[in-house]
């Protein structure tokens, strides 16, 4: 790989790492944040959701902005704004200030992320180089969450949870310099921003997640739950209608014409819905039931992270021998087995080692086999002018899966135990049910793979050959 290409790849990976890491860096710090900013359990969920919702909701607009205004420009703007809002989140004096700063962080990430992935696609055009670059990008995207848990726990125990935000500032400044030096300007095109499409998608996603969070607090039979859920469905339906009629939509619906691409987007949505939620529930179980410190709870995910990164070095050989689809199915099956087994052993009397240690490693192997094939399939056969939209859609599936999955499984948790008054036994039982809910999400991801990907491979061998290269 040419040295300049290697530097560009490192810039893209570093950008993706800080963006993904910030979705989880607060998780192990949540108890301390609640104490320092006087936040209730319900309001603490928005430390995660405000970031993830803004990230996922504005990704489509960010992808379109990159296509029209230039990807290097949007990458630089996104990194700069991300650094500034990280500083603001780090100095937040109140809960409201923190949540607003986190939302703007998510917006900044939505500008930078699709531009970074589109630049990767444009820089690495040779099949072998692209496959290797996507493998590294996917490994960082998938493992960034568990890395965030470890760093967040370390900062909380030994310095301050605020350092998890401050550290983005020097990294962002360095990235801005490298972007200007090594990444060439991309073409600026004339066109329109589909503002109504962007607004309806953001409002629809936010309303849906808010409805599920309300269900966790008030139950399913209240207007506090059904009004936001109904509003979310109406707004997302409106979004689809707008995109079907817009002259220049932020997400061309023709991207869904390929059954394999549609299956890859749906599979990613469901897989992340189950996987990301584990990063929220398991650290709470380790701290509240087994008595781990914040750092120990983060370090507990080390077997998951190591196994996931280790798969990066084995995956290329597996894909060359068996193809993306078979590797993807095998990874999903391994993830299902590990997560299901984990849900059965979680209890107030459980021990982390060796059972949970081994199962987290197994789950990391499964996750490490899933995300690269899904990324490759989500970009397969996309025209160059739609690469930004396709990369944005991959990340929309990732972030919307994270936010909706967490919101759904919080209702499972609260339905099993009232978290404020729960004993260790009740709390552990509720966590077990939540992890079982994660299993349902991953099984649904496997079903999407089998129903949407395998039939397309049989009907269109030429397209399947392209995906499996």
CSV table of C-alpha atoms in Angstrom, one decimal:
chain,number,residue,atom,x,y,z
A,1,UNK,CA,0.0,0.0,0.0
A,2,UNK,CA,1.4,3.4,-1.0
A,3,UNK,CA,2.6,5.5,1.9
A,4,UNK,CA,0.1,8.4,1.2
A,5,UNK,CA,-2.8,6.0,1.0
A,6,UNK,CA,-1.7,4.5,4.3
A,7,UNK,CA,-1.7,7.9,5.9
A,8,UNK,CA,-5.1,8.7,4.5
A,9,UNK,CA,-6.4,5.3,5.8
A,10,UNK,CA,-5.0,6.2,9.3
A,11,UNK,CA,-6.7,9.6,9.2
A,12,UNK,CA,-10.0,7.9,8.3
A,13,UNK,CA,-9.7,5.2,10.9
A,14,UNK,CA,-8.7,7.7,13.6
A,15,UNK,CA,-11.7,9.9,12.8
A,16,UNK,CA,-14.0,6.8,12.9
A,17,UNK,CA,-12.5,5.7,16.2
A,18,UNK,CA,-13.1,8.8,18.1
A,19,UNK,CA,-16.7,9.1,16.7
A,20,UNK,CA,-17.6,5.5,17.6
A,21,UNK,CA,-15.7,5.6,20.9
A,22,UNK,CA,-17.7,8.6,22.1
A,23,UNK,CA,-20.9,6.5,21.8
A,24,UNK,CA,-19.7,4.3,24.7
A,25,UNK,CA,-17.0,6.3,26.6
A,26,UNK,CA,-19.7,7.6,29.0
A,27,UNK,CA,-21.2,4.2,29.8
A,28,UNK,CA,-18.9,3.1,32.6
A,29,UNK,CA,-19.0,6.7,33.9
A,30,UNK,CA,-22.8,6.9,34.1
A,31,UNK,CA,-23.0,6.4,37.9
A,32,UNK,CA,-20.4,9.1,38.5
A,33,UNK,CA,-22.0,11.5,36.0
A,34,UNK,CA,-25.3,11.0,37.8
A,35,UNK,CA,-23.7,11.9,41.1
A,36,UNK,CA,-21.7,14.9,39.9
A,37,UNK,CA,-24.5,16.5,37.8
A,38,UNK,CA,-27.5,15.3,40.0
A,39,UNK,CA,-29.1,13.3,37.2
A,40,UNK,CA,-31.8,10.7,37.6
A,41,UNK,CA,-31.6,7.2,36.1
A,42,UNK,CA,-34.1,8.2,33.3
A,43,UNK,CA,-32.2,11.3,32.4
A,44,UNK,CA,-28.9,9.4,32.3
A,45,UNK,CA,-30.1,7.4,29.4
A,46,UNK,CA,-30.1,10.5,27.3
A,47,UNK,CA,-26.3,10.9,27.9
A,48,UNK,CA,-26.2,8.1,25.3
A,49,UNK,CA,-29.3,8.7,23.3
A,50,UNK,CA,-28.7,12.5,22.7
A,51,UNK,CA,-25.4,11.6,21.0
A,52,UNK,CA,-26.5,8.5,19.1
A,53,UNK,CA,-29.8,10.0,17.9
A,54,UNK,CA,-28.2,13.2,16.5
A,55,UNK,CA,-25.5,11.1,15.0
A,56,UNK,CA,-27.9,8.7,13.3
A,57,UNK,CA,-30.5,11.3,12.5
A,58,UNK,CA,-28.2,13.7,10.6
A,59,UNK,CA,-26.0,11.1,8.8
A,60,UNK,CA,-28.1,11.3,5.7
A,61,UNK,CA,-27.8,15.1,5.5
A,62,UNK,CA,-24.1,14.8,6.2
A,63,UNK,CA,-23.7,12.3,3.4
A,64,UNK,CA,-25.5,14.6,1.0
A,65,UNK,CA,-23.5,17.6,2.1
A,66,UNK,CA,-20.3,15.6,1.4
A,67,UNK,CA,-21.5,14.8,-2.1
A,68,UNK,CA,-22.4,18.4,-2.9
A,69,UNK,CA,-19.9,20.5,-1.0
A,70,UNK,CA,-16.8,18.2,-1.1
A,71,UNK,CA,-15.9,15.4,1.2
A,72,UNK,CA,-12.6,16.8,2.4
A,73,UNK,CA,-14.4,20.0,3.4
A,74,UNK,CA,-17.1,18.2,5.3
A,75,UNK,CA,-14.6,15.9,7.0
A,76,UNK,CA,-12.7,19.0,8.2
A,77,UNK,CA,-15.8,20.8,9.3
A,78,UNK,CA,-17.1,17.7,11.1
A,79,UNK,CA,-13.8,17.1,13.0
A,80,UNK,CA,-13.5,20.8,13.9
A,81,UNK,CA,-17.0,20.9,15.3
A,82,UNK,CA,-16.6,17.6,17.1
A,83,UNK,CA,-13.5,18.9,18.9
A,84,UNK,CA,-15.3,22.1,20.0
A,85,UNK,CA,-18.4,20.3,21.2
A,86,UNK,CA,-16.2,17.7,23.0
A,87,UNK,CA,-14.6,20.6,24.9
A,88,UNK,CA,-18.0,22.0,25.8
A,89,UNK,CA,-19.2,18.5,27.0
A,90,UNK,CA,-16.1,18.2,29.1
A,91,UNK,CA,-16.7,21.5,31.0
A,92,UNK,CA,-20.5,21.0,31.3
A,93,UNK,CA,-21.6,22.5,34.6
A,94,UNK,CA,-25.2,21.2,34.4
A,95,UNK,CA,-27.0,18.1,33.0
A,96,UNK,CA,-28.8,20.2,30.4
A,97,UNK,CA,-25.5,21.7,29.1
A,98,UNK,CA,-24.0,18.2,28.8
A,99,UNK,CA,-27.0,16.8,26.9
A,100,UNK,CA,-27.1,19.6,24.4
A,101,UNK,CA,-23.3,19.4,23.9
A,102,UNK,CA,-23.6,15.6,23.4
A,103,UNK,CA,-26.3,16.2,20.7
A,104,UNK,CA,-24.1,18.7,18.9
A,105,UNK,CA,-21.3,16.1,19.1
A,106,UNK,CA,-23.5,13.7,17.4
A,107,UNK,CA,-24.3,16.2,14.7
A,108,UNK,CA,-20.6,16.9,14.1
A,109,UNK,CA,-20.0,13.1,13.9
A,110,UNK,CA,-22.8,12.9,11.3
A,111,UNK,CA,-20.9,15.4,9.1
A,112,UNK,CA,-17.5,13.7,9.3
A,113,UNK,CA,-18.3,9.9,9.2
A,114,UNK,CA,-20.0,9.6,5.8
A,115,UNK,CA,-17.3,11.8,4.3
A,116,UNK,CA,-14.6,9.6,5.8
A,117,UNK,CA,-16.1,6.4,4.4
A,118,UNK,CA,-16.7,7.9,1.0
A,119,UNK,CA,-13.1,9.0,0.9
A,120,UNK,CA,-12.0,5.5,1.8
A,121,UNK,CA,-14.1,4.1,-1.1
A,122,UNK,CA,-12.6,6.7,-3.5
A,123,UNK,CA,-9.0,6.2,-2.4
A,124,UNK,CA,-8.9,2.4,-2.5
A,125,UNK,CA,-10.2,1.3,-5.8
A,126,UNK,CA,-8.2,-1.9,-6.3
A,127,UNK,CA,-10.1,-4.8,-5.0
A,128,UNK,CA,-7.5,-6.3,-2.7
A,129,UNK,CA,-6.5,-2.9,-1.2
A,130,UNK,CA,-10.2,-1.9,-0.7
A,131,UNK,CA,-10.9,-5.2,1.0
A,132,UNK,CA,-8.0,-4.7,3.4
A,133,UNK,CA,-8.9,-1.0,4.1
A,134,UNK,CA,-12.6,-1.9,4.8
A,135,UNK,CA,-11.4,-4.7,7.1
A,136,UNK,CA,-9.4,-2.3,9.2
A,137,UNK,CA,-12.2,0.3,9.1
A,138,UNK,CA,-14.8,-2.3,10.1
A,139,UNK,CA,-12.7,-3.6,12.9
A,140,UNK,CA,-12.3,-0.2,14.4
A,141,UNK,CA,-16.0,0.6,13.9
A,142,UNK,CA,-17.0,-2.6,15.7
A,143,UNK,CA,-14.4,-2.5,18.5
A,144,UNK,CA,-14.6,1.2,19.2
A,145,UNK,CA,-17.5,0.7,21.6
A,146,UNK,CA,-15.6,-1.7,23.9
A,147,UNK,CA,-12.5,0.5,23.7
A,148,UNK,CA,-14.7,3.4,24.9
A,149,UNK,CA,-15.8,1.3,27.9
A,150,UNK,CA,-12.2,0.7,28.9
A,151,UNK,CA,-11.0,4.3,28.5
A,152,UNK,CA,-14.2,5.7,30.1
A,153,UNK,CA,-13.7,3.5,33.1
A,154,UNK,CA,-10.0,4.3,33.5
A,155,UNK,CA,-10.6,8.1,33.3
A,156,UNK,CA,-13.5,7.9,35.7
A,157,UNK,CA,-11.6,5.9,38.4
A,158,UNK,CA,-8.2,7.6,38.1
A,159,UNK,CA,-8.8,11.1,36.7
A,160,UNK,CA,-12.3,12.3,35.8
A,161,UNK,CA,-15.1,11.2,33.4
A,162,UNK,CA,-14.6,14.6,31.8
A,163,UNK,CA,-11.2,13.5,30.4
A,164,UNK,CA,-13.1,11.3,28.0
A,165,UNK,CA,-14.3,14.4,26.3
A,166,UNK,CA,-11.2,16.6,26.6
A,167,UNK,CA,-9.0,14.0,24.9
A,168,UNK,CA,-10.8,14.5,21.6
A,169,UNK,CA,-9.6,18.1,21.4
A,170,UNK,CA,-5.8,17.5,20.7
A,171,UNK,CA,-6.7,14.4,18.5
A,172,UNK,CA,-9.1,16.6,16.5
A,173,UNK,CA,-6.5,19.4,16.0
A,174,UNK,CA,-3.9,16.8,14.8
A,175,UNK,CA,-6.5,15.3,12.4
A,176,UNK,CA,-7.4,18.7,11.0
A,177,UNK,CA,-3.7,19.3,10.1
A,178,UNK,CA,-3.3,15.9,8.5
A,179,UNK,CA,-6.6,16.3,6.5
A,180,UNK,CA,-5.4,19.5,5.0
A,181,UNK,CA,-1.9,18.1,4.2
A,182,UNK,CA,-2.7,14.7,2.8
A,183,UNK,CA,-6.3,14.6,1.5
A,184,UNK,CA,-6.9,16.3,-1.8
A,185,UNK,CA,-10.0,18.5,-2.4
A,186,UNK,CA,-12.9,16.6,-3.9
A,187,UNK,CA,-15.2,17.9,-6.6
A,188,UNK,CA,-18.0,20.3,-5.6
A,189,UNK,CA,-21.3,19.7,-7.3
A,190,UNK,CA,-24.4,21.8,-7.8
A,191,UNK,CA,-27.6,20.5,-6.3
A,192,UNK,CA,-30.2,20.9,-3.6
A,193,UNK,CA,-30.3,19.9,0.0
A,194,UNK,CA,-33.3,17.7,0.8
A,195,UNK,CA,-34.0,19.6,4.0
A,196,UNK,CA,-37.5,18.3,4.5
A,197,UNK,CA,-36.3,14.7,4.1
A,198,UNK,CA,-33.5,15.3,6.7
A,199,UNK,CA,-35.9,16.9,9.2
A,200,UNK,CA,-38.6,14.2,8.9
A,201,UNK,CA,-36.0,11.5,9.4
A,202,UNK,CA,-34.4,13.1,12.5
A,203,UNK,CA,-37.8,13.9,14.1
A,204,UNK,CA,-39.1,10.4,13.2
A,205,UNK,CA,-36.2,8.6,14.7
A,206,UNK,CA,-36.1,10.8,17.8
A,207,UNK,CA,-39.8,10.3,18.4
A,208,UNK,CA,-39.6,6.5,18.1
A,209,UNK,CA,-36.8,6.3,20.6
A,210,UNK,CA,-38.5,8.7,22.9
A,211,UNK,CA,-41.6,6.6,22.8
A,212,UNK,CA,-39.8,3.5,23.8
A,213,UNK,CA,-38.0,5.3,26.6
A,214,UNK,CA,-41.4,6.6,27.8
A,215,UNK,CA,-42.8,3.0,27.7
A,216,UNK,CA,-40.0,2.0,30.1
A,217,UNK,CA,-41.2,4.7,32.5
A,218,UNK,CA,-44.9,4.8,32.1
A,219,UNK,CA,-45.9,1.5,30.4
A,220,UNK,CA,-47.5,0.8,27.0
A,221,UNK,CA,-51.0,2.0,27.7
A,222,UNK,CA,-50.3,5.6,28.3
A,223,UNK,CA,-50.6,8.6,25.9
A,224,UNK,CA,-47.0,9.5,26.9
A,225,UNK,CA,-45.9,6.4,25.1
A,226,UNK,CA,-48.3,6.1,22.1
A,227,UNK,CA,-48.2,9.7,21.0
A,228,UNK,CA,-44.4,9.8,20.3
A,229,UNK,CA,-44.5,6.3,18.8
A,230,UNK,CA,-47.3,7.3,16.4
A,231,UNK,CA,-45.6,10.6,15.6
A,232,UNK,CA,-42.4,8.7,14.8
A,233,UNK,CA,-44.2,6.3,12.5
A,234,UNK,CA,-46.0,9.1,10.7
A,235,UNK,CA,-42.8,11.1,10.3
A,236,UNK,CA,-40.8,8.2,8.9
A,237,UNK,CA,-43.6,7.3,6.5
A,238,UNK,CA,-43.5,11.0,5.4
A,239,UNK,CA,-39.8,10.7,5.0
A,240,UNK,CA,-40.1,7.8,2.6
A,241,UNK,CA,-42.8,9.6,0.6
A,242,UNK,CA,-40.6,12.7,0.3
A,243,UNK,CA,-37.6,10.7,-0.8
A,244,UNK,CA,-39.7,8.9,-3.5
A,245,UNK,CA,-40.7,12.3,-5.0
A,246,UNK,CA,-37.7,14.5,-4.4
A,247,UNK,CA,-35.6,15.4,-7.4
A,248,UNK,CA,-32.4,15.1,-5.4
A,249,UNK,CA,-33.1,13.0,-2.3
A,250,UNK,CA,-30.7,12.6,0.6
A,251,UNK,CA,-31.1,8.9,0.3
A,252,UNK,CA,-31.9,7.6,-3.2
A,253,UNK,CA,-34.5,4.8,-2.8
A,254,UNK,CA,-32.8,3.0,-5.7
A,255,UNK,CA,-30.1,1.9,-3.3
A,256,UNK,CA,-32.7,-0.5,-1.9
A,257,UNK,CA,-33.2,-2.1,-5.3
A,258,UNK,CA,-30.4,-4.6,-4.6
A,259,UNK,CA,-31.8,-7.2,-2.2
A,260,UNK,CA,-28.2,-7.9,-1.0
A,261,UNK,CA,-27.7,-4.2,-0.1
A,262,UNK,CA,-31.1,-4.0,1.6
A,263,UNK,CA,-30.3,-7.2,3.6
A,264,UNK,CA,-26.9,-5.8,4.6
A,265,UNK,CA,-28.5,-2.5,5.9
A,266,UNK,CA,-31.2,-4.4,7.8
A,267,UNK,CA,-28.8,-7.0,9.2
A,268,UNK,CA,-26.5,-4.3,10.4
A,269,UNK,CA,-29.4,-2.4,12.1
A,270,UNK,CA,-30.5,-5.6,13.9
A,271,UNK,CA,-27.0,-6.8,14.9
A,272,UNK,CA,-26.0,-3.4,16.4
A,273,UNK,CA,-29.4,-3.2,18.1
A,274,UNK,CA,-28.5,-6.3,20.1
A,275,UNK,CA,-24.7,-5.8,20.3
A,276,UNK,CA,-24.6,-2.1,21.4
A,277,UNK,CA,-27.2,-2.7,24.2
A,278,UNK,CA,-24.8,-5.2,25.8
A,279,UNK,CA,-22.3,-2.4,26.2
A,280,UNK,CA,-24.9,-0.6,28.3
A,281,UNK,CA,-26.3,-3.4,30.4
A,282,UNK,CA,-23.3,-5.6,31.2
A,283,UNK,CA,-21.2,-2.7,32.8
A,284,UNK,CA,-24.1,-1.8,35.0
A,285,UNK,CA,-24.4,-5.5,36.0
A,286,UNK,CA,-20.7,-5.7,36.8
A,287,UNK,CA,-20.7,-2.5,38.9
A,288,UNK,CA,-24.1,-2.8,40.6
A,289,UNK,CA,-24.2,-6.6,41.3
A,290,UNK,CA,-20.6,-8.0,41.2
A,291,UNK,CA,-19.0,-4.9,42.8
A,292,UNK,CA,-16.6,-3.9,40.0
A,293,UNK,CA,-15.2,-0.4,39.8
A,294,UNK,CA,-15.7,1.7,36.6
A,295,UNK,CA,-12.3,0.7,35.3
A,296,UNK,CA,-12.7,-3.0,36.1
A,297,UNK,CA,-16.1,-3.0,34.3
A,298,UNK,CA,-14.4,-1.5,31.3
A,299,UNK,CA,-11.5,-3.9,31.4
A,300,UNK,CA,-14.0,-6.8,31.6
A,301,UNK,CA,-14.7,-6.2,27.9
A,302,UNK,CA,-11.0,-6.7,27.0
A,303,UNK,CA,-11.6,-10.4,25.9
A,304,UNK,CA,-14.4,-9.1,23.6
A,305,UNK,CA,-12.1,-6.4,22.1
A,306,UNK,CA,-9.0,-8.6,21.7
A,307,UNK,CA,-11.1,-11.3,20.0
A,308,UNK,CA,-12.8,-8.9,17.7
A,309,UNK,CA,-9.5,-7.2,16.6
A,310,UNK,CA,-7.9,-10.6,16.2
A,311,UNK,CA,-10.5,-11.6,13.7
A,312,UNK,CA,-9.3,-8.8,11.5
A,313,UNK,CA,-6.1,-10.8,10.7
A,314,UNK,CA,-8.0,-14.0,10.0
A,315,UNK,CA,-11.0,-12.6,8.2
A,316,UNK,CA,-9.4,-12.0,4.8
A,317,UNK,CA,-8.4,-15.6,4.4
A,318,UNK,CA,-11.9,-16.8,5.5
A,319,UNK,CA,-13.6,-14.5,3.1
A,320,UNK,CA,-11.3,-15.6,0.2
A,321,UNK,CA,-12.0,-19.2,1.0
A,322,UNK,CA,-15.7,-19.1,1.9
A,323,UNK,CA,-17.1,-15.8,0.7
A,324,UNK,CA,-18.7,-12.9,2.6
A,325,UNK,CA,-22.1,-14.5,3.0
A,326,UNK,CA,-20.9,-17.8,4.6
A,327,UNK,CA,-18.6,-15.9,6.9
A,328,UNK,CA,-21.4,-13.5,7.9
A,329,UNK,CA,-23.8,-16.4,8.7
A,330,UNK,CA,-21.1,-18.2,10.8
A,331,UNK,CA,-20.3,-15.0,12.7
A,332,UNK,CA,-24.0,-14.4,13.5
A,333,UNK,CA,-24.4,-18.0,14.7
A,334,UNK,CA,-21.3,-17.6,17.0
A,335,UNK,CA,-22.7,-14.3,18.3
A,336,UNK,CA,-26.1,-15.9,19.0
A,337,UNK,CA,-24.6,-18.9,20.9
A,338,UNK,CA,-22.3,-16.7,23.0
A,339,UNK,CA,-25.0,-14.1,23.9
A,340,UNK,CA,-27.6,-16.8,24.6
A,341,UNK,CA,-25.2,-18.6,26.9
A,342,UNK,CA,-24.3,-15.4,28.7
A,343,UNK,CA,-28.0,-14.6,29.4
A,344,UNK,CA,-28.3,-18.0,31.1
A,345,UNK,CA,-25.4,-17.5,33.5
A,346,UNK,CA,-26.0,-13.9,34.6
A,347,UNK,CA,-27.1,-13.9,38.2
A,348,UNK,CA,-26.4,-12.4,41.6
A,349,UNK,CA,-24.1,-15.3,42.4
A,350,UNK,CA,-22.3,-15.5,39.0
A,351,UNK,CA,-18.5,-15.2,38.7
A,352,UNK,CA,-16.8,-13.2,35.9
A,353,UNK,CA,-14.0,-15.7,35.4
A,354,UNK,CA,-13.9,-18.0,33.7
A,355,UNK,CA,-17.5,-18.2,32.4
A,356,UNK,CA,-18.2,-14.6,31.4
A,357,UNK,CA,-14.6,-14.1,30.3
A,358,UNK,CA,-14.8,-16.9,27.8
A,359,UNK,CA,-18.3,-16.0,26.6
A,360,UNK,CA,-17.3,-12.4,25.9
A,361,UNK,CA,-14.4,-13.7,23.8
A,362,UNK,CA,-16.8,-15.9,21.9
A,363,UNK,CA,-19.1,-13.0,21.3
A,364,UNK,CA,-16.1,-10.8,20.1
A,365,UNK,CA,-15.2,-13.5,17.6
A,366,UNK,CA,-18.8,-13.5,16.3
A,367,UNK,CA,-19.0,-9.7,16.1
A,368,UNK,CA,-15.5,-9.6,14.4
A,369,UNK,CA,-16.8,-11.8,11.6
A,370,UNK,CA,-20.0,-9.8,10.9
A,371,UNK,CA,-19.3,-6.1,10.3
A,372,UNK,CA,-16.7,-6.3,7.4
A,373,UNK,CA,-19.0,-8.4,5.2
A,374,UNK,CA,-22.0,-6.2,6.0
A,375,UNK,CA,-19.9,-3.1,5.0
A,376,UNK,CA,-18.7,-4.7,1.7
A,377,UNK,CA,-22.3,-5.7,0.8
A,378,UNK,CA,-23.7,-2.3,1.7
A,379,UNK,CA,-21.3,-0.6,-0.8
A,380,UNK,CA,-21.4,-3.3,-3.5
A,381,UNK,CA,-22.5,-2.1,-6.9
A,382,UNK,CA,-23.1,1.5,-5.9
A,383,UNK,CA,-22.5,4.2,-8.5
A,384,UNK,CA,-19.7,6.7,-7.6
A,385,UNK,CA,-22.2,9.6,-7.4
A,386,UNK,CA,-24.2,7.7,-4.8
A,387,UNK,CA,-21.2,6.5,-2.7
A,388,UNK,CA,-21.7,9.2,-0.1
A,389,UNK,CA,-25.4,8.3,0.3
A,390,UNK,CA,-24.6,4.6,0.5
A,391,UNK,CA,-21.9,5.1,3.2
A,392,UNK,CA,-24.3,7.4,5.1
A,393,UNK,CA,-27.0,4.7,5.0
A,394,UNK,CA,-24.5,2.1,6.4
A,395,UNK,CA,-23.9,4.4,9.3
A,396,UNK,CA,-27.6,5.3,9.7
A,397,UNK,CA,-28.3,1.6,10.1
A,398,UNK,CA,-25.5,1.3,12.7
A,399,UNK,CA,-26.6,4.3,14.8
A,400,UNK,CA,-30.3,3.9,14.5
A,401,UNK,CA,-29.9,0.3,15.4
A,402,UNK,CA,-27.9,1.3,18.5
A,403,UNK,CA,-30.5,3.9,19.7
A,404,UNK,CA,-33.6,1.9,19.0
A,405,UNK,CA,-32.1,-1.3,20.2
A,406,UNK,CA,-31.2,0.3,23.5
A,407,UNK,CA,-34.6,2.0,23.9
A,408,UNK,CA,-36.4,-1.3,23.3
A,409,UNK,CA,-34.3,-3.3,25.7
A,410,UNK,CA,-34.6,-0.7,28.4
A,411,UNK,CA,-38.3,-1.4,28.3
A,412,UNK,CA,-37.5,-5.1,28.8
A,413,UNK,CA,-35.2,-4.2,31.7
A,414,UNK,CA,-37.8,-2.0,33.5
A,415,UNK,CA,-40.5,-4.6,32.9
A,416,UNK,CA,-38.4,-7.2,34.7
A,417,UNK,CA,-37.4,-5.0,37.7
A,418,UNK,CA,-37.9,-1.5,39.0
A,419,UNK,CA,-34.2,-0.3,38.8
A,420,UNK,CA,-34.5,2.3,41.5
A,421,UNK,CA,-35.6,-0.3,44.2
A,422,UNK,CA,-34.2,-3.5,42.8
A,423,UNK,CA,-32.2,-5.9,44.9
A,424,UNK,CA,-29.1,-7.5,43.5
A,425,UNK,CA,-31.2,-10.6,42.6
A,426,UNK,CA,-33.9,-8.6,40.8
A,427,UNK,CA,-31.3,-6.4,39.1
A,428,UNK,CA,-29.4,-9.4,37.8
A,429,UNK,CA,-32.6,-11.0,36.6
A,430,UNK,CA,-33.6,-7.9,34.7
A,431,UNK,CA,-30.1,-7.8,33.1
A,432,UNK,CA,-30.5,-11.5,32.1
A,433,UNK,CA,-33.8,-10.7,30.4
A,434,UNK,CA,-32.3,-7.7,28.6
A,435,UNK,CA,-29.4,-9.9,27.3
A,436,UNK,CA,-32.0,-12.4,26.1
A,437,UNK,CA,-33.6,-9.6,24.2
A,438,UNK,CA,-30.2,-8.9,22.5
A,439,UNK,CA,-30.3,-12.5,21.4
A,440,UNK,CA,-33.6,-11.9,19.7
A,441,UNK,CA,-32.1,-9.0,17.8
A,442,UNK,CA,-29.2,-11.1,16.6
A,443,UNK,CA,-31.4,-13.9,15.5
A,444,UNK,CA,-33.5,-11.4,13.5
A,445,UNK,CA,-30.2,-10.2,11.9
A,446,UNK,CA,-29.5,-13.8,10.9
A,447,UNK,CA,-33.0,-14.2,9.5
A,448,UNK,CA,-32.5,-11.0,7.4
A,449,UNK,CA,-29.3,-12.4,6.1
A,450,UNK,CA,-30.9,-15.7,5.1
A,451,UNK,CA,-34.0,-14.1,3.6
A,452,UNK,CA,-32.5,-11.1,1.9
A,453,UNK,CA,-28.9,-12.1,1.0
A,454,UNK,CA,-29.0,-15.8,0.0
A,455,UNK,CA,-31.9,-15.6,-2.5
A,456,UNK,CA,-30.2,-12.7,-4.3
A,457,UNK,CA,-27.1,-14.7,-4.6
A,458,UNK,CA,-29.0,-17.5,-6.3
A,459,UNK,CA,-31.0,-15.3,-8.6
A,460,UNK,CA,-28.0,-13.1,-9.7
A,461,UNK,CA,-24.8,-15.1,-9.7
A,462,UNK,CA,-22.9,-12.2,-11.4
A,463,UNK,CA,-23.7,-9.8,-8.6
A,464,UNK,CA,-22.9,-12.4,-5.9
A,465,UNK,CA,-19.5,-12.9,-7.5
A,466,UNK,CA,-18.9,-9.2,-7.3
A,467,UNK,CA,-19.8,-9.1,-3.6
A,468,UNK,CA,-17.7,-12.2,-2.8
A,469,UNK,CA,-14.5,-11.0,-4.4
